[in-house]
Coordinates of C-alpha atoms and ligand atoms in Angstrom, one line a residue:
X29 CA -0.1 -0.1 -0.3
X30 CA 1.1 4.0 -0.7
X31 CA 1.9 5.6 2.8
X32 CA 1.8 9.1 3.0
X33 CA 4.9 9.6 5.5
X34 CA 7.1 6.6 4.6
X35 CA 9.0 5.3 1.5
X36 CA 10.1 1.7 1.4
X37 CA 12.3 -0.4 -1.1
X38 CA 13.4 -3.4 -1.3
X39 CA 16.9 -4.9 -2.5
X40 CA 16.6 -8.6 -2.3
X41 CA 15.9 -9.7 1.0
X42 CA 16.6 -6.3 2.6
X43 CA 13.7 -4.0 2.8
X44 CA 14.5 0.0 3.3
X45 CA 11.8 2.1 5.2
X46 CA 12.5 5.6 5.1
X47 CA 10.5 8.3 7.3
X48 CA 10.0 11.3 5.2
X49 CA 9.0 14.2 6.6
X50 CA 12.5 16.2 6.2
X51 CA 11.2 20.0 6.6
X52 CA 10.1 18.5 10.1
X53 CA 13.2 16.4 10.6
X54 CA 10.9 12.8 10.2
X55 CA 9.2 13.8 13.8
X56 CA 6.8 11.2 14.5
X57 CA 3.2 12.4 14.9
X58 CA 0.3 10.2 14.8
X59 CA 0.0 9.6 11.2
X60 CA 3.4 8.6 11.3
X61 CA 3.8 5.9 13.9
X62 CA 0.0 4.4 12.5
X63 CA 2.0 4.1 9.3
X64 CA 4.8 2.9 10.7
X65 CA 2.9 0.0 12.4
X66 CA 1.7 -1.2 9.3
X67 CA 4.7 -0.9 7.4
X68 CA 6.7 -3.1 9.9
X69 CA 3.4 -5.4 9.9
X70 CA 3.5 -5.6 6.3
X71 CA 7.6 -6.8 6.8
X72 CA 6.9 -9.2 9.6
X73 CA 4.4 -11.5 7.2
X74 CA 6.8 -10.9 3.9
X75 CA 8.5 -14.2 3.3
X76 CA 10.8 -12.1 0.7
X77 CA 12.1 -9.9 3.7
X78 CA 14.9 -11.0 5.7
X79 CA 16.0 -7.9 7.1
X80 CA 14.4 -4.1 7.3
X81 CA 16.5 -1.2 7.9
X82 CA 15.1 1.9 9.0
X83 CA 16.1 5.4 7.8
X84 CA 14.6 8.7 8.4
X85 CA 14.8 11.3 5.0
X86 CA 17.5 14.1 4.3
X87 CA 20.6 14.7 5.5
X88 CA 19.7 16.0 9.2
X89 CA 18.1 14.2 11.2
X90 CA 17.0 10.0 11.7
X91 CA 14.3 11.4 13.7
X92 CA 14.4 14.3 15.7
X93 CA 11.4 13.0 18.2
X94 CA 7.9 13.3 18.5
X95 CA 6.0 15.8 17.0
X96 CA 5.7 18.3 19.5
X97 CA 3.4 21.2 17.4
X98 CA 1.2 18.0 17.4
X99 CA 1.4 17.0 21.1
X100 CA 1.5 21.0 22.0
X101 CA -2.7 20.5 23.1
X102 CA -2.7 17.2 24.1
X103 CA -5.0 16.6 27.3
X104 CA -3.5 14.1 29.7
X105 CA -6.0 11.0 27.9
X106 CA -4.6 11.9 24.4
X107 CA -0.9 12.2 25.9
X108 CA -2.1 8.5 27.3
X109 CA -2.8 7.5 23.9
X110 CA 0.1 8.4 22.0
X111 CA 2.6 7.1 24.6
X112 CA 0.8 3.7 23.8
X113 CA 0.4 3.6 20.2
X114 CA 4.3 4.8 20.3
X115 CA 5.2 1.6 22.3
X116 CA 3.0 -0.4 20.6
X117 CA 5.1 0.8 17.9
X118 CA 8.7 -0.1 19.2
X119 CA 7.8 -3.3 20.7
X120 CA 6.1 -4.4 17.4
X121 CA 9.7 -3.4 16.1
X122 CA 11.7 -4.6 18.9
X123 CA 9.4 -8.3 18.6
X124 CA 9.7 -8.4 14.8
X125 CA 11.1 -11.9 14.6
X126 CA 13.8 -10.5 11.6
X127 CA 16.7 -8.0 12.2
X128 CA 16.0 -4.1 12.0
X129 CA 18.6 -1.8 11.6
X130 CA 18.5 1.9 12.5
X131 CA 20.5 3.8 9.7
X132 CA 21.5 7.1 12.3
X133 CA 22.8 10.0 10.1
X134 CA 22.0 13.0 12.0
X135 CA 19.3 13.5 15.0
X136 CA 18.1 10.6 16.9
X137 CA 16.4 12.4 19.9
X138 CA 13.4 12.0 22.0
X139 CA 11.1 9.4 20.4
X140 CA 14.0 9.2 17.5
X141 CA 16.1 7.7 19.9
X142 CA 13.7 5.7 21.3
X143 CA 12.9 4.0 17.6
X144 CA 16.5 3.5 17.2
X145 CA 16.5 1.6 20.6
X146 CA 13.8 -0.6 19.7
X147 CA 15.7 -1.5 17.0
X148 CA 17.6 -4.2 17.0
X149 CA 21.3 -2.6 15.7
X150 CA 22.6 0.9 15.4
X151 CA 24.6 2.0 12.8
X152 CA 25.4 5.8 13.2
X153 CA 27.5 8.2 11.6
X154 CA 30.0 10.3 13.3
X155 CA 28.1 13.3 13.2
X156 CA 25.2 11.7 14.9
X157 CA 23.7 13.3 17.8
X158 CA 21.4 11.0 20.1
X159 CA 19.4 12.3 23.2
X160 CA 16.3 12.5 25.4
X161 CA 15.5 16.2 25.3
X162 CA 12.1 15.7 26.7
X163 CA 12.9 17.7 29.9
X164 CA 13.6 20.4 28.2
X165 CA 9.9 20.5 27.4
X166 CA 8.6 19.8 30.9
X167 CA 8.1 16.2 29.9
X168 CA 9.8 12.7 29.8
X169 CA 10.2 10.2 27.2
X170 CA 6.6 8.4 26.6
X171 CA 8.0 6.0 23.8
X172 CA 9.9 3.8 25.8
X173 CA 13.1 5.5 26.7
X174 CA 13.4 5.8 30.5
X175 CA 13.4 1.9 30.1
X176 CA 15.2 0.6 27.0
X177 CA 18.0 3.0 28.0
X178 CA 18.0 1.5 31.0
X179 CA 18.3 -2.0 29.8
X180 CA 21.0 -1.0 27.2
X181 CA 22.9 1.4 29.0
X182 CA 22.8 0.9 32.5
X183 CA 20.8 3.0 35.1
X184 CA 23.9 5.8 35.5
X185 CA 23.3 6.6 31.9
X186 CA 19.6 6.5 31.5
X187 CA 19.5 9.3 34.0
X188 CA 21.9 11.4 32.9
X189 CA 20.7 11.3 29.6
X190 CA 17.2 12.4 30.9
X191 CA 18.0 14.1 33.6
X192 CA 20.3 16.5 31.8
X193 CA 18.6 16.5 28.2
X194 CA 21.7 17.3 26.8
X195 CA 22.8 15.2 22.9
X196 CA 25.6 13.2 23.3
X197 CA 28.1 12.4 20.2
X198 CA 28.3 8.7 18.1
X199 CA 31.5 8.0 19.9
X200 CA 29.8 8.5 23.3
X201 CA 27.1 6.6 22.0
X202 CA 29.5 3.9 21.0
X203 CA 31.0 3.5 24.4
X204 CA 27.8 3.8 26.2
X205 CA 26.7 0.4 24.2
X206 CA 23.8 2.4 22.3
X207 CA 25.3 2.2 19.0
X208 CA 27.0 -0.6 17.3
X209 CA 29.1 0.6 15.0
X210 CA 30.3 4.5 14.1
X211 CA 31.5 5.0 11.0
X212 CA 32.5 8.4 8.7
X213 CA 29.7 10.1 7.3
X214 CA 30.1 9.2 3.7
X215 CA 30.6 5.3 4.8
X216 CA 27.1 4.9 6.5
X217 CA 25.4 3.9 3.5
X218 CA 27.9 1.0 2.6
X219 CA 28.3 -0.1 6.2
X220 CA 24.4 -0.5 6.7
X221 CA 23.9 -2.5 3.3
X222 CA 26.9 -4.5 4.2
X223 CA 25.4 -5.9 7.4
X224 CA 22.3 -5.5 5.7
X225 CA 23.4 -8.2 3.1
X226 CA 24.7 -10.2 5.8
X227 CA 22.0 -10.7 7.8
X228 CA 19.8 -11.1 4.7
X229 CA 22.3 -14.4 3.3
X230 CA 21.8 -15.3 7.2
X231 CA 19.4 -18.4 8.6
X232 CA 16.2 -16.2 9.0
X233 CA 15.0 -19.1 11.4
X234 CA 17.8 -18.9 13.4
X235 CA 17.7 -15.2 13.4
X236 CA 14.2 -14.9 14.9
X237 CA 15.5 -17.4 17.6
X238 CA 18.3 -15.3 18.9
X239 CA 15.8 -12.1 19.2
X240 CA 13.5 -14.1 20.8
X241 CA 16.2 -15.7 23.4
X242 CA 17.5 -12.4 23.9
X243 CA 13.9 -10.2 23.9
X244 CA 12.5 -13.0 26.8
X245 CA 15.7 -13.2 28.6
X246 CA 15.9 -9.7 29.2
X247 CA 12.9 -10.0 31.2
X248 CA 13.3 -13.2 33.1
X249 CA 15.8 -14.6 35.8
X250 CA 18.9 -16.9 34.4
X251 CA 17.4 -20.3 34.7
X252 CA 14.3 -19.3 32.8
X253 CA 16.2 -17.6 30.2
X254 CA 18.3 -20.5 30.2
X255 CA 15.7 -22.7 29.6
X256 CA 13.8 -20.9 27.1
X257 CA 17.5 -21.0 25.0
X258 CA 17.4 -24.5 25.2
X259 CA 14.0 -24.7 23.5
X260 CA 14.7 -22.2 20.8
X261 CA 18.1 -24.3 19.9
X262 CA 16.5 -27.7 20.2
X263 CA 13.4 -26.3 17.6
X264 CA 16.5 -24.8 14.8
X265 CA 17.0 -28.8 14.4
X266 CA 13.8 -29.2 13.2
X267 CA 15.1 -26.7 10.1
X268 CA 16.0 -27.5 6.7
X269 CA 18.1 -24.7 7.1
X270 CA 20.3 -25.7 10.2
X271 CA 20.7 -29.4 8.2
X272 CA 21.9 -27.2 5.4
X273 CA 24.2 -24.8 7.6
X274 CA 26.4 -28.2 8.9
X275 CA 26.1 -29.9 5.8
X276 CA 28.1 -26.9 3.9
X277 CA 30.7 -26.4 6.8
X278 CA 31.2 -30.2 6.3
X279 CA 31.3 -29.9 2.5
X280 CA 33.5 -26.8 2.6
X281 CA 31.0 -25.0 0.5
X282 CA 28.9 -21.9 1.8
X283 CA 25.5 -22.3 2.9
X284 CA 22.7 -21.6 0.8
X285 CA 19.8 -21.0 3.1
X286 CA 16.0 -21.1 2.5
X287 CA 14.3 -20.1 5.2
X288 CA 13.1 -23.3 5.5
Ligands
COA330 N1 8.7 18.0 16.4 C1 7.7 19.0 15.6 N2 8.9 19.4 14.7 C2 10.1 19.3 15.0 C3 10.9 18.5 15.8 C4 9.6 17.8 16.4 N3 10.2 16.7 17.4 N4 11.9 18.9 15.9 C5 12.1 20.1 14.9 N5 11.2 20.3 14.1 C6 11.2 20.9 12.6 C7 11.0 23.0 13.8 O1 10.3 23.0 13.9 C8 11.5 22.5 12.4 O2 10.2 23.0 11.6 P1 9.7 25.0 11.0 O3 10.9 24.9 9.6 O4 8.6 24.6 9.8 O5 10.2 25.7 12.0 C9 12.1 21.9 11.0 O6 12.2 20.9 12.0 C10 13.6 22.6 11.6 O7 13.8 21.9 12.8 P2 15.0 23.3 13.2 O8 14.6 23.5 14.7 O9 14.6 24.6 12.6 O10 16.3 23.0 12.7 P3 18.0 23.1 14.0 O11 18.8 22.6 12.9 O12 17.7 24.7 14.1 O13 17.6 22.6 15.0 C11 17.2 20.5 16.4 C12 17.5 20.8 14.8 C13 16.8 19.1 16.4 C14 18.4 21.4 17.3 C15 15.7 20.9 16.9 O14 14.6 20.8 15.9 C16 15.0 20.5 18.1 O15 15.5 20.8 19.5 N6 14.2 19.7 17.6 C17 13.3 19.2 19.0 C18 14.1 17.8 19.5 C19 13.3 17.3 20.6 O16 13.2 18.0 22.1 N7 12.6 15.9 20.4 C20 12.4 15.8 21.6 C21 10.4 15.8 21.3 S1 9.6 14.9 23.0

């Protein structure tokens, strides 16, 4: 289906979803949240899609936050609904069952940082700036920022970023574990494409198992997480791709994974 605020393009097994509001630094209003939800639901069920890249249009911003103009007249009930819609989108991305890479070329602020943190991998250009500046608006993060920042980077970093509201540069984000990799500004697209292609060639069921086990394990006690890992590991042995991967190794050839 056609989107108003998104563009979607496929290359091999890689689907790139680009938020397309560059004049507003790709700020997230309700319509954009809803379109993103539809786009990710489509990506989830399309067997041709093995990896998703999430990007923001233009040079300046991945996403500069939730749309402040749209939020400015919210009452508490509207704010609650908006927060829930944002959080539902973030959880859908996190639980997509396919790897999602955030391409961070500029500002990833507020809802933009929350969106990036819901992705599984984040590649940043050196000039990217990340932060949770909601405090400057008299707000707290509402799309999961307090919770995912805490889980990704720990209590100290979560409190520092949310309490001070000051953006950090890509190198600091890397040091905090908030981004996977930092590359020179001109090398971002090649780095994202290389990573996406690698993941698109991997065994989809095993990728899904890893995403699921890590997501589940992040929220439960170690013994439960280990039991879950065992079940997921065992399930891999029912897949054609597991056979292909092991036979290819023993036959000294490159595996070709079908997704079965
Ligand atoms: N919501 C709505 N509109 C936004 C926005 C947001 N989060 N972030 C930027 N925009 C809009 C600006 O209002 C401006 O629109 P206009 O040209 O119609 O006036 C346009 O995007 C360009 O932004 P501008 O502020 O002129 O760019 P800049 O380079 O001077 O500053 C930022 C860039 C990112 C530092 C600045 O836009 C900013 O602080 N944005 C808000 C960040 C934020 O608080 N996010 C959390 C929201 S909960």
